[in-house]
């Protein structure tokens, strides 16, 4: 697929089929992700890939975390939490390394990891998959971070849900670059 075709036609796909993806396909997406630019070659992206039962384990952690913070919530609220990672057969959490040298800036590491996610989304689209980049409060949840193996001060910048599309995504028109651009000639 032509790169422009992929960029223009990629749309978030929140609804995907439960069918599992071959591991080889997931690896292809990750390999596309790590082709992203990154300063000082630090490769600051960290991926935690959850499939199958792994997603249930994360759901249990989310539900327990919510129950601890909001014991007054009805049981249905915790069930809803528990089901969140099950929205797609593949759930990839993307974290960012903290800089280990003074010259490396955290903001640049975040930029690189975000570029890796966009690569992954475009690769997913070009492969005929549906994907959606989410974060929500769970990306900042201490128990979720711990479960995923991230430090408490490490950023999680995305939870990427991937699967075979249930239906073709509605192409929502995107605003022009014009009101966000200044030309200096
Ligand atoms: C860092 C980041 C976090 C996001 N978090 C969420 C989220 O938690 N829930 C959501 O519905 N969309 C979230 N989005 C937006 C969607 O990924 C998507 O970009 C948006 O719905 C526009 O649709 P499109 O990708 O088809 O252009 C997030 C986007 C980014 C870049």
Tab-separated table of C-alpha atoms and ligand atoms in Angstrom:
chain	number	residue	atom	x	y	z
A	1	UNK	CA	0.000	0.000	0.000
A	2	UNK	CA	1.212	3.467	-0.910
A	3	UNK	CA	2.223	5.520	2.149
A	4	UNK	CA	-0.244	8.325	1.339
A	5	UNK	CA	-3.044	5.832	0.919
A	6	UNK	CA	-2.213	4.406	4.346
A	7	UNK	CA	-2.040	7.847	5.997
A	8	UNK	CA	-5.284	9.148	4.496
A	9	UNK	CA	-7.328	5.987	4.871
A	10	UNK	CA	-6.250	4.933	8.349
A	11	UNK	CA	-9.051	5.464	10.841
A	12	UNK	CA	-9.398	4.301	14.395
A	13	UNK	CA	-11.283	1.066	14.658
A	14	UNK	CA	-12.776	0.610	18.097
A	15	UNK	CA	-14.739	-2.477	17.159
A	16	UNK	CA	-12.803	-5.517	16.020
A	17	UNK	CA	-13.414	-9.259	15.868
A	18	UNK	CA	-12.309	-11.459	18.790
A	19	UNK	CA	-10.276	-13.745	16.476
A	20	UNK	CA	-6.659	-14.111	17.552
A	21	UNK	CA	-3.907	-12.710	15.317
A	22	UNK	CA	-0.922	-14.866	14.346
A	23	UNK	CA	2.128	-13.958	16.410
A	24	UNK	CA	4.085	-13.348	13.193
A	25	UNK	CA	1.662	-10.594	12.258
A	26	UNK	CA	1.982	-8.904	15.662
A	27	UNK	CA	5.765	-9.094	15.319
A	28	UNK	CA	5.542	-7.438	11.907
A	29	UNK	CA	3.680	-4.525	13.494
A	30	UNK	CA	6.257	-4.202	16.268
A	31	UNK	CA	9.055	-4.341	13.728
A	32	UNK	CA	7.380	-1.507	11.827
A	33	UNK	CA	7.050	0.460	15.066
A	34	UNK	CA	10.772	0.338	15.828
A	35	UNK	CA	11.673	1.851	12.440
A	36	UNK	CA	10.657	5.226	13.938
A	37	UNK	CA	13.182	8.037	14.384
A	38	UNK	CA	14.693	8.404	17.862
A	39	UNK	CA	17.356	10.752	19.201
A	40	UNK	CA	20.740	9.326	20.310
A	41	UNK	CA	19.549	5.878	19.186
A	42	UNK	CA	18.162	5.201	22.651
A	43	UNK	CA	15.169	3.204	21.333
A	44	UNK	CA	13.021	4.543	24.204
A	45	UNK	CA	9.877	2.536	23.378
A	46	UNK	CA	8.769	-0.395	25.497
A	47	UNK	CA	5.981	-2.696	24.370
A	48	UNK	CA	3.994	-5.065	26.535
A	49	UNK	CA	1.881	-7.317	24.346
A	50	UNK	CA	-1.137	-8.896	25.990
A	51	UNK	CA	-3.203	-11.544	24.266
A	52	UNK	CA	-5.555	-14.281	25.473
A	53	UNK	CA	-5.504	-14.761	29.232
A	54	UNK	CA	-2.947	-11.960	29.639
A	55	UNK	CA	-5.739	-9.461	28.940
A	56	UNK	CA	-7.896	-10.993	31.688
A	57	UNK	CA	-5.056	-10.589	34.155
A	58	UNK	CA	-4.829	-6.886	33.307
A	59	UNK	CA	-8.622	-6.580	33.611
A	60	UNK	CA	-8.429	-8.063	37.121
A	61	UNK	CA	-5.751	-5.498	38.046
A	62	UNK	CA	-7.900	-2.636	36.729
A	63	UNK	CA	-10.976	-3.849	38.593
A	64	UNK	CA	-9.000	-4.289	41.838
A	65	UNK	CA	-7.510	-0.821	41.481
A	66	UNK	CA	-10.909	0.742	40.980
A	67	UNK	CA	-12.393	-1.202	43.861
A	68	UNK	CA	-9.619	0.061	46.144
A	69	UNK	CA	-10.223	3.689	45.123
A	70	UNK	CA	-14.001	3.460	44.934
A	71	UNK	CA	-15.292	0.704	47.213
A	72	UNK	CA	-18.704	2.379	47.021
A	73	UNK	CA	-19.101	1.616	43.294
A	74	UNK	CA	-21.588	-1.139	42.309
A	75	UNK	CA	-20.176	-4.524	41.246
A	76	UNK	CA	-21.149	-3.818	37.625
A	77	UNK	CA	-18.608	-0.987	37.524
A	78	UNK	CA	-15.801	-3.397	38.405
A	79	UNK	CA	-17.039	-5.899	35.829
A	80	UNK	CA	-16.937	-3.147	33.215
A	81	UNK	CA	-13.337	-2.373	34.166
A	82	UNK	CA	-12.379	-6.019	34.035
A	83	UNK	CA	-13.670	-6.251	30.457
A	84	UNK	CA	-11.788	-3.221	29.115
A	85	UNK	CA	-8.694	-5.064	27.813
A	86	UNK	CA	-10.939	-7.593	26.090
A	87	UNK	CA	-12.075	-5.062	23.492
A	88	UNK	CA	-9.567	-6.542	21.036
A	89	UNK	CA	-7.596	-9.793	20.761
A	90	UNK	CA	-4.308	-7.874	20.929
A	91	UNK	CA	-3.575	-5.175	23.487
A	92	UNK	CA	-0.197	-3.463	23.350
A	93	UNK	CA	0.839	-1.101	26.137
A	94	UNK	CA	3.510	1.367	25.018
A	95	UNK	CA	5.752	2.862	27.678
A	96	UNK	CA	8.649	5.271	27.424
A	97	UNK	CA	12.096	4.876	28.949
A	98	UNK	CA	13.284	7.567	31.351
A	99	UNK	CA	16.516	9.157	30.091
A	100	UNK	CA	19.637	7.583	31.560
A	101	UNK	CA	22.003	10.337	30.381
A	102	UNK	CA	21.765	14.130	30.798
A	103	UNK	CA	21.797	14.780	27.059
A	104	UNK	CA	18.721	12.609	26.513
A	105	UNK	CA	15.437	14.450	27.066
A	106	UNK	CA	12.291	12.742	28.229
A	107	UNK	CA	10.148	14.791	25.843
A	108	UNK	CA	12.214	13.507	22.914
A	109	UNK	CA	11.843	9.933	24.121
A	110	UNK	CA	8.079	10.460	24.270
A	111	UNK	CA	8.112	11.888	20.734
A	112	UNK	CA	10.001	8.850	19.448
A	113	UNK	CA	7.651	6.401	21.151
A	114	UNK	CA	4.650	8.265	19.711
A	115	UNK	CA	6.207	8.042	16.242
A	116	UNK	CA	6.615	4.305	16.807
A	117	UNK	CA	2.914	4.024	17.621
A	118	UNK	CA	1.959	5.853	14.441
A	119	UNK	CA	4.178	3.484	12.450
A	120	UNK	CA	2.430	0.582	14.119
A	121	UNK	CA	-1.031	1.994	13.348
A	122	UNK	CA	-0.146	2.562	9.697
A	123	UNK	CA	1.356	-0.912	9.415
A	124	UNK	CA	-1.783	-2.386	10.980
A	125	UNK	CA	-3.938	-0.524	8.478
A	126	UNK	CA	-1.774	-1.571	5.526
A	127	UNK	CA	-2.115	-5.183	6.709
A	128	UNK	CA	-5.900	-4.962	6.758
A	129	UNK	CA	-6.163	-4.789	10.540
A	130	UNK	CA	-8.199	-2.415	12.657
A	131	UNK	CA	-6.552	-0.577	15.546
A	132	UNK	CA	-7.206	2.137	18.078
A	133	UNK	CA	-4.839	4.175	20.235
A	134	UNK	CA	-6.245	4.770	23.705
A	135	UNK	CA	-4.896	5.962	27.030
A	136	UNK	CA	-7.522	7.009	29.620
A	137	UNK	CA	-6.917	7.093	33.369
A	138	UNK	CA	-5.544	3.547	33.179
A	139	UNK	CA	-2.360	4.721	31.520
A	140	UNK	CA	-1.584	6.605	34.730
A	141	UNK	CA	-2.801	3.986	37.186
A	142	UNK	CA	-0.072	2.857	39.613
A	143	UNK	CA	-1.283	-0.749	39.820
A	144	UNK	CA	-1.587	-1.043	36.039
A	145	UNK	CA	1.942	0.319	35.624
A	146	UNK	CA	3.275	-2.144	38.164
A	147	UNK	CA	1.514	-5.080	36.510
A	148	UNK	CA	2.907	-4.088	33.112
A	149	UNK	CA	6.417	-3.809	34.545
A	150	UNK	CA	6.761	-0.036	34.317
A	151	UNK	CA	8.220	2.236	36.992
A	152	UNK	CA	5.737	4.529	38.735
A	153	UNK	CA	7.341	7.624	37.143
A	154	UNK	CA	7.509	6.089	33.664
A	155	UNK	CA	4.965	7.284	31.110
A	156	UNK	CA	2.601	4.915	29.359
A	157	UNK	CA	1.609	6.813	26.224
A	158	UNK	CA	-0.686	4.310	24.620
A	159	UNK	CA	-2.784	1.206	24.843
A	160	UNK	CA	-3.134	-0.035	21.288
A	161	UNK	CA	-6.073	-2.308	20.592
A	162	UNK	CA	-5.697	-4.386	17.431
A	163	UNK	CA	-7.789	-6.984	15.635
A	164	UNK	CA	-9.472	-7.884	12.397
A	165	UNK	CA	-11.994	-5.145	11.587
A	166	UNK	CA	-15.638	-5.867	12.281
A	167	UNK	CA	-16.590	-3.463	9.471
A	168	UNK	CA	-14.894	-0.767	7.398
A	169	UNK	CA	-14.250	2.322	9.552
A	170	UNK	CA	-16.288	5.422	8.693
A	171	UNK	CA	-13.902	7.872	7.074
A	172	UNK	CA	-14.424	11.041	9.143
A	173	UNK	CA	-13.113	14.099	7.297
A	174	UNK	CA	-10.098	15.657	8.988
A	175	UNK	CA	-9.585	19.425	9.202
A	176	UNK	CA	-6.956	21.059	7.034
A	177	UNK	CA	-3.445	21.956	8.174
A	178	UNK	CA	-4.023	25.549	7.069
A	179	UNK	CA	-5.193	27.156	10.323
A	180	UNK	CA	-2.375	25.372	12.173
A	181	UNK	CA	0.386	26.526	9.850
A	182	UNK	CA	2.375	29.721	9.416
A	183	UNK	CA	4.610	30.222	6.405
A	184	UNK	CA	7.742	32.347	6.704
A	185	UNK	CA	9.192	33.002	3.264
B	1	LIG	C1	-2.124	9.912	23.083
B	1	LIG	C2	-3.515	9.599	22.617
B	1	LIG	C3	-4.421	9.061	23.496
B	1	LIG	C4	-5.737	8.779	23.105
B	1	LIG	N1	-6.607	8.227	24.003
B	1	LIG	C5	-7.862	7.924	23.615
B	1	LIG	C6	-8.767	7.291	24.510
B	1	LIG	O1	-8.424	6.970	25.645
B	1	LIG	N2	-10.008	7.024	24.070
B	1	LIG	C7	-10.423	7.378	22.790
B	1	LIG	O2	-11.575	7.112	22.444
B	1	LIG	N3	-9.571	7.951	21.910
B	1	LIG	C8	-8.316	8.236	22.295
B	1	LIG	N4	-7.449	8.820	21.404
B	1	LIG	C9	-7.943	9.246	20.058
B	1	LIG	C10	-8.023	8.116	19.048
B	1	LIG	O3	-6.863	7.311	19.078
B	1	LIG	C11	-8.178	8.657	17.611
B	1	LIG	O4	-7.004	9.264	17.172
B	1	LIG	C12	-9.302	9.631	17.459
B	1	LIG	O5	-10.493	9.017	17.849
B	1	LIG	C13	-9.416	10.120	16.005
B	1	LIG	O6	-9.716	9.073	15.136
B	1	LIG	P1	-8.769	8.667	13.915
B	1	LIG	O7	-7.592	7.946	14.503
B	1	LIG	O8	-9.656	7.815	13.079
B	1	LIG	O9	-8.356	9.919	13.213
B	1	LIG	C14	-6.127	9.064	21.769
B	1	LIG	C15	-5.188	9.577	20.860
B	1	LIG	C16	-3.893	9.830	21.271
B	1	LIG	C17	-2.905	10.375	20.267
